[in-house]
XYZ file of C-alpha atoms in Angstrom:
443
model
C -80.848 -17.176 38.174
C -77.921 -17.650 35.943
C -76.704 -14.820 33.751
C -78.122 -15.324 30.270
C -74.773 -14.307 28.842
C -72.870 -16.704 31.067
C -71.973 -19.668 28.945
C -71.655 -21.676 32.137
C -75.173 -20.858 33.255
C -77.759 -23.542 33.796
C -79.694 -22.497 30.721
C -76.672 -22.410 28.432
C -76.762 -24.985 25.653
C -74.731 -28.021 26.576
C -72.237 -29.308 23.994
C -73.281 -32.697 22.728
C -71.074 -35.552 23.727
C -69.721 -37.648 20.902
C -70.574 -41.134 22.046
C -70.112 -42.719 18.633
C -67.668 -45.633 18.834
C -64.282 -44.954 17.272
C -62.368 -47.772 15.557
C -59.232 -48.893 17.344
C -57.090 -47.813 14.383
C -58.402 -44.266 14.754
C -57.923 -44.200 18.535
C -54.314 -45.344 18.189
C -53.395 -42.957 15.396
C -49.958 -41.484 16.265
C -49.964 -37.884 17.492
C -46.289 -37.275 16.681
C -43.756 -38.701 14.263
C -41.929 -40.262 17.215
C -45.039 -42.392 17.837
C -44.959 -43.965 14.373
C -44.090 -47.657 14.509
C -41.527 -48.859 11.986
C -40.152 -46.888 9.021
C -36.882 -45.987 10.766
C -35.233 -45.997 7.335
C -37.322 -42.886 6.565
C -37.936 -41.270 9.959
C -34.671 -41.890 11.823
C -32.364 -38.962 12.748
C -30.052 -39.713 9.803
C -32.854 -40.830 7.462
C -34.279 -38.556 4.725
C -37.252 -37.148 6.658
C -35.299 -36.828 9.889
C -32.618 -34.777 8.106
C -35.195 -32.617 6.289
C -37.070 -31.766 9.473
C -33.877 -31.062 11.410
C -32.728 -28.647 8.692
C -36.168 -27.041 8.368
C -36.273 -27.777 4.647
C -39.025 -30.163 3.583
C -39.320 -30.999 -0.125
C -42.156 -32.579 -2.067
C -42.321 -36.331 -1.500
C -43.740 -39.536 -2.895
C -44.350 -42.334 -0.382
C -44.133 -45.731 -2.066
C -45.234 -48.749 -0.051
C -47.963 -51.320 0.623
C -51.247 -50.441 2.364
C -51.362 -49.966 6.118
C -47.764 -48.853 6.729
C -48.436 -45.216 7.698
C -48.331 -43.166 4.494
C -51.352 -41.004 5.366
C -50.418 -40.711 9.038
C -46.863 -39.586 8.303
C -48.101 -36.998 5.800
C -50.553 -35.559 8.349
C -47.872 -35.403 11.043
C -45.449 -33.712 8.645
C -48.005 -30.938 8.187
C -48.241 -30.560 11.973
C -44.447 -30.485 12.355
C -44.029 -27.796 9.677
C -47.151 -25.691 10.459
C -48.578 -26.340 7.007
C -52.320 -26.581 6.339
C -53.111 -30.240 5.618
C -55.314 -31.058 2.618
C -56.037 -34.639 1.635
C -57.461 -35.800 -1.702
C -57.701 -39.135 -3.460
C -56.862 -39.527 -7.135
C -59.755 -41.966 -7.417
C -62.431 -39.378 -6.569
C -60.806 -36.099 -7.678
C -61.265 -34.616 -11.142
C -59.977 -31.456 -12.830
C -62.602 -29.086 -11.286
C -61.803 -30.323 -7.774
C -58.065 -29.993 -8.411
C -58.514 -26.425 -9.633
C -60.431 -25.588 -6.461
C -57.680 -27.119 -4.295
C -55.013 -25.061 -6.070
C -57.052 -21.846 -5.809
C -57.588 -22.322 -2.078
C -53.874 -23.026 -1.611
C -53.021 -19.797 -3.460
C -55.370 -17.827 -1.230
C -53.840 -19.455 1.848
C -50.328 -18.636 0.633
C -51.294 -14.984 0.089
C -52.292 -14.927 3.763
C -48.977 -16.442 4.869
C -50.155 -20.051 5.290
C -48.513 -22.877 3.336
C -50.314 -26.039 2.183
C -49.241 -29.661 2.362
C -51.337 -31.447 -0.246
C -51.533 -35.184 0.356
C -52.614 -37.125 -2.730
C -53.562 -40.728 -2.064
C -53.247 -43.200 -4.964
C -51.406 -40.515 -6.953
C -50.485 -43.037 -9.646
C -54.145 -43.104 -10.721
C -53.922 -39.554 -12.062
C -53.261 -39.416 -15.807
C -50.320 -37.547 -17.342
C -52.206 -34.284 -17.830
C -53.477 -34.323 -14.237
C -49.988 -35.059 -12.912
C -48.598 -32.200 -15.017
C -51.107 -29.813 -13.437
C -49.253 -30.091 -10.111
C -45.916 -28.900 -11.507
C -46.370 -25.091 -11.595
C -47.888 -25.062 -8.102
C -44.992 -27.145 -6.757
C -42.448 -24.856 -8.414
C -43.861 -21.570 -7.110
C -44.373 -22.925 -3.575
C -48.169 -22.857 -3.614
C -48.220 -26.471 -2.439
C -45.833 -28.959 -0.932
C -46.908 -32.224 -2.546
C -46.860 -35.516 -0.693
C -48.087 -38.345 -2.887
C -48.790 -41.914 -1.832
C -48.696 -44.930 -4.131
C -48.630 -48.690 -3.854
C -47.214 -48.958 -7.380
C -43.654 -48.439 -8.586
C -43.360 -44.660 -9.158
C -40.819 -45.130 -11.936
C -43.514 -46.931 -13.939
C -46.570 -44.915 -12.945
C -45.481 -41.275 -12.428
C -44.268 -38.726 -14.946
C -40.548 -38.042 -15.080
C -41.261 -34.330 -14.620
C -43.146 -34.965 -11.382
C -40.515 -37.401 -10.101
C -37.742 -34.886 -10.786
C -39.436 -32.442 -8.388
C -40.119 -34.925 -5.579
C -38.073 -37.361 -3.519
C -39.322 -40.952 -3.492
C -39.288 -42.547 -0.026
C -39.926 -46.271 0.322
C -42.117 -47.359 3.243
C -41.829 -51.026 4.158
C -44.395 -53.557 5.337
C -44.373 -53.912 9.114
C -42.436 -56.814 10.593
C -43.710 -59.064 13.376
C -41.814 -57.030 15.988
C -43.539 -53.852 14.773
C -46.947 -55.535 14.837
C -46.301 -56.877 18.345
C -45.555 -53.346 19.546
C -48.793 -52.247 17.898
C -50.647 -55.053 19.717
C -49.203 -53.963 23.050
C -50.364 -50.393 22.477
C -53.797 -51.703 21.550
C -54.004 -53.731 24.761
C -53.129 -50.629 26.787
C -55.854 -48.677 25.004
C -58.441 -51.433 25.445
C -57.427 -52.136 29.025
C -57.032 -55.896 28.774
C -54.856 -58.526 27.162
C -55.887 -60.396 24.031
C -57.503 -63.777 24.862
C -54.896 -65.719 22.879
C -52.078 -68.144 23.553
C -48.578 -67.109 22.475
C -48.631 -69.072 19.188
C -52.179 -67.844 18.443
C -51.105 -64.250 19.086
C -48.245 -64.639 16.586
C -50.614 -66.259 14.091
C -53.011 -63.313 14.447
C -50.225 -60.851 13.643
C -49.070 -62.953 10.699
C -52.620 -62.793 9.324
C -52.195 -59.032 8.931
C -49.446 -59.608 6.327
C -47.465 -56.529 7.354
C -50.472 -54.171 7.279
C -50.813 -52.194 10.529
C -54.404 -51.160 9.848
C -55.398 -54.775 9.161
C -53.611 -55.867 12.339
C -55.579 -53.407 14.468
C -58.852 -54.544 12.904
C -57.996 -58.165 13.708
C -56.922 -57.225 17.247
C -60.162 -55.314 17.794
C -62.185 -58.354 16.760
C -60.218 -60.719 18.971
C -60.385 -58.386 21.984
C -64.192 -58.474 21.876
C -64.387 -62.254 22.245
C -65.700 -63.633 25.538
C -63.686 -66.743 26.407
C -63.051 -68.827 29.514
C -59.424 -69.472 28.554
C -56.970 -68.205 25.922
C -57.696 -69.459 22.423
C -55.129 -71.573 20.616
C -54.142 -71.327 16.956
C -56.844 -73.746 15.738
C -59.576 -71.835 17.566
C -58.262 -68.565 16.147
C -58.249 -69.947 12.599
C -61.841 -71.094 13.031
C -62.926 -67.560 14.011
C -60.801 -65.473 11.635
C -59.890 -65.854 7.983
C -56.305 -65.216 6.937
C -55.975 -61.945 5.066
C -55.429 -62.465 1.349
C -51.875 -61.734 0.262
C -51.438 -58.544 -1.731
C -50.837 -59.465 -5.343
C -51.659 -57.452 -8.456
C -51.289 -59.589 -11.560
C -50.419 -56.537 -13.653
C -48.491 -54.520 -11.082
C -45.239 -54.368 -9.180
C -45.831 -57.549 -7.153
C -46.283 -59.543 -10.356
C -42.858 -58.588 -11.691
C -41.153 -58.892 -8.311
C -42.415 -62.421 -7.695
C -41.701 -63.781 -11.185
C -38.201 -62.332 -10.843
C -37.823 -64.082 -7.483
C -39.013 -67.379 -8.995
C -36.686 -67.104 -11.997
C -33.633 -66.230 -9.908
C -34.364 -69.022 -7.411
C -34.403 -71.528 -10.281
C -31.195 -70.057 -11.718
C -29.657 -70.255 -8.233
C -30.489 -73.999 -7.985
C -32.709 -73.560 -4.901
C -35.790 -75.785 -5.333
C -37.297 -74.803 -1.961
C -37.208 -71.069 -2.731
C -38.439 -71.696 -6.281
C -41.428 -73.703 -5.020
C -42.200 -71.007 -2.431
C -42.354 -68.209 -5.033
C -44.351 -70.423 -7.398
C -46.836 -71.042 -4.572
C -46.980 -67.330 -3.731
C -47.944 -66.492 -7.285
C -50.532 -69.262 -7.523
C -52.046 -68.275 -4.148
C -52.238 -64.698 -5.438
C -54.330 -65.820 -8.401
C -51.676 -65.808 -11.125
C -52.646 -67.521 -14.381
C -50.902 -70.935 -14.391
C -50.551 -70.674 -18.178
C -48.416 -67.580 -17.740
C -46.276 -69.496 -15.260
C -45.988 -72.459 -17.641
C -44.682 -70.139 -20.362
C -42.193 -68.460 -18.039
C -40.981 -71.808 -16.656
C -40.319 -73.011 -20.202
C -38.427 -69.787 -20.862
C -36.236 -70.532 -17.831
C -35.342 -73.907 -19.320
C -34.319 -72.244 -22.583
C -32.364 -69.353 -21.064
C -30.703 -70.802 -17.976
C -30.347 -74.534 -18.576
C -30.204 -74.841 -22.343
C -27.995 -77.610 -23.654
C -26.623 -78.483 -20.227
C -29.802 -80.585 -19.971
C -31.756 -80.742 -23.273
C -34.496 -82.696 -21.494
C -35.405 -79.652 -19.395
C -37.356 -77.980 -22.196
C -39.192 -81.213 -22.946
C -40.042 -81.623 -19.261
C -41.491 -78.088 -19.146
C -43.518 -78.550 -22.336
C -44.956 -81.799 -20.964
C -45.830 -80.041 -17.680
C -47.534 -77.272 -19.668
C -49.501 -79.829 -21.687
C -50.414 -81.727 -18.498
C -51.794 -78.549 -16.954
C -53.873 -77.840 -20.070
C -55.391 -81.322 -19.839
C -55.931 -81.500 -16.083
C -56.595 -77.844 -15.225
C -56.444 -76.515 -11.663
C -55.603 -77.534 -9.046
C -54.206 -80.932 -10.117
C -52.365 -79.579 -13.146
C -50.458 -77.113 -10.992
C -48.537 -80.040 -9.496
C -46.998 -80.654 -12.921
C -45.740 -77.060 -12.924
C -44.305 -77.554 -9.438
C -42.485 -80.677 -10.625
C -41.080 -78.768 -13.599
C -39.843 -75.972 -11.326
C -38.153 -78.524 -9.050
C -36.515 -80.218 -12.042
C -35.225 -76.904 -13.410
C -33.832 -75.813 -10.056
C -31.785 -79.019 -9.764
C -30.717 -79.213 -13.425
C -27.175 -78.183 -14.485
C -27.156 -74.556 -15.636
C -25.808 -73.015 -18.809
C -26.629 -69.906 -20.807
C -23.920 -70.626 -23.390
C -26.321 -71.193 -26.291
C -28.345 -68.122 -25.272
C -25.189 -65.997 -25.095
C -23.978 -67.380 -28.429
C -27.322 -66.609 -30.057
C -27.289 -63.003 -28.825
C -23.698 -62.602 -30.033
C -24.677 -64.035 -33.424
C -27.568 -61.570 -33.717
C -25.236 -58.681 -32.873
C -22.672 -59.902 -35.416
C -25.363 -60.291 -38.089
C -26.446 -56.691 -37.564
C -22.842 -55.513 -37.745
C -21.889 -57.386 -40.931
C -25.013 -56.342 -42.814
C -25.490 -58.092 -46.158
C -22.173 -59.913 -46.539
C -22.931 -62.903 -48.829
C -22.067 -66.538 -48.035
C -18.872 -67.867 -49.612
C -19.456 -69.053 -53.178
C -18.422 -72.650 -52.481
C -21.553 -73.259 -50.350
C -23.990 -71.623 -52.801
C -26.204 -73.733 -55.032
C -25.722 -73.383 -58.793
C -29.016 -74.315 -60.498
C -28.205 -72.279 -63.673
C -25.230 -72.220 -66.010
C -24.666 -68.532 -65.323
C -24.326 -69.258 -61.618
C -21.862 -72.040 -62.357
C -19.841 -69.623 -64.482
C -19.778 -67.245 -61.503
C -18.183 -69.966 -59.384
C -21.249 -70.882 -57.327
C -20.684 -74.250 -55.632
C -17.123 -74.554 -56.952
C -14.811 -76.258 -54.476
C -17.513 -77.394 -52.076
C -16.416 -80.376 -49.987
C -19.183 -82.897 -49.254
C -18.707 -83.643 -45.536
C -20.063 -87.198 -45.716
C -17.242 -88.091 -48.074
C -14.585 -86.676 -45.751
C -12.752 -88.583 -43.031
C -14.637 -88.388 -39.736
C -17.562 -86.897 -41.740
C -15.961 -83.463 -41.359
C -14.379 -81.412 -44.155
C -13.277 -78.426 -42.062
C -14.345 -75.879 -44.672
C -15.119 -72.284 -43.727
C -18.779 -71.326 -43.970
C -18.555 -67.655 -42.982
C -18.471 -64.746 -45.473
C -15.154 -64.670 -47.331
C -13.839 -61.404 -45.853
C -14.974 -62.148 -42.333
C -12.648 -63.347 -39.577
C -14.019 -66.500 -37.990
C -15.669 -65.570 -34.643
C -16.073 -67.604 -31.464
C -19.756 -67.575 -30.495
C -20.665 -70.809 -28.720
C -18.541 -71.646 -25.694
C -20.069 -74.583 -23.795
C -19.580 -74.960 -20.063
C -18.171 -77.963 -18.230
C -21.574 -78.886 -16.791
C -24.167 -81.499 -17.618
C -24.620 -82.559 -21.220
C -22.652 -79.528 -22.439
C -19.515 -81.246 -21.147
C -20.014 -83.765 -23.974
C -20.764 -81.000 -26.462
C -17.519 -79.264 -25.483
C -15.582 -82.450 -26.246
C -17.174 -82.582 -29.711
C -16.505 -78.900 -30.335
C -12.858 -79.219 -29.317
C -12.528 -82.295 -31.563
C -13.783 -80.371 -34.608
C -11.640 -77.338 -33.789
C -8.528 -79.530 -33.811
C -9.543 -81.275 -37.038
C -10.206 -77.930 -38.717
C -6.748 -76.733 -37.737
C -5.106 -79.895 -39.087
C -6.931 -79.680 -42.426
C -6.029 -76.059 -42.989
C -9.437 -74.550 -42.160
C -9.922 -71.549 -39.935
C -9.781 -72.795 -36.346
C -11.431 -71.191 -33.333
């Protein structure tokens, strides 16, 4: 009979086996920082985290990057590497009472010689007061904060918090990274994915740089029973492409409209159409795009092609009448037109210079010769005296000075030698020469 106190005896309670299925993403979670795929710009020997760990001096951090690139995993492994107690909270579900409890437990741990790495997911969702509550505990060493955010920290986090933490940018995984992840998954599963080469690449592209999404897609594909490898069409029939990440009020919104605007300015219609399509596929309001496209015509094409603004306004009106999706073609045509139009910001630059000059010169009055004189008193003051009626002058140009009397004539508008502005430059030069001949103030 087995000893009752022998835990190995026949009558000893047997530990229950955990037969619950574990998702592939959980089974493949890296056990060391060296196992993390991608992010060499952060984890490499000469990268920020590599240097910190080598020197034994880890500071508070903010991980900024898209979902599924390893923010949580890296934070957990950092705690293991530095022998810190790992605590994870989410800003979505954590209020002030829960935060106070976390800080109190960290203080107790510190009194017993154990440090705490506090990982805060979605840290940008905390308000200013909640973010401020971290500061004293970061300063006295109660916690080492590692925050994670998908939004631009410079917009979403307090300056005080950012000054106490280093922001590290984690990048979406490339196809080579995702392929390595797929190979590890196949080793774990014990069989190859039932896909042709092109279908395999299409599967990884569906993940859109998200490692977690890639593993979920791989796990689905690995479970399929097939007689032969599936091609791209068969894969598309079984799986839906993952929706692109796009927040109409967040960082992606501003990044993509910047990419569209700069592609138009750079006279690249293919790139401009691509970024326009990316925004439309992400659910951007076409009316917003119509307004921004018209702005591009005003700022970057201007008088080099006066028809550009008209083309954009017509495209905007066409969209309003047709709606989606047909009206979006008019916006695409406008973007193509703008990209190929001659570029000039001369009028825009001149306008900004004129505004700056107006602020500088304050309330300097116009010269008296161009003032109306509806009363006898105004006539006595010299209003309108000496005004030259341009239609009566040769070439329809008198050459008079229209700036304030004590003001040196500035040069504001300087047209470029492109498009219609080439003709405007000829006219401007013609008037400058006439003004000089007739004794006016030349440019």
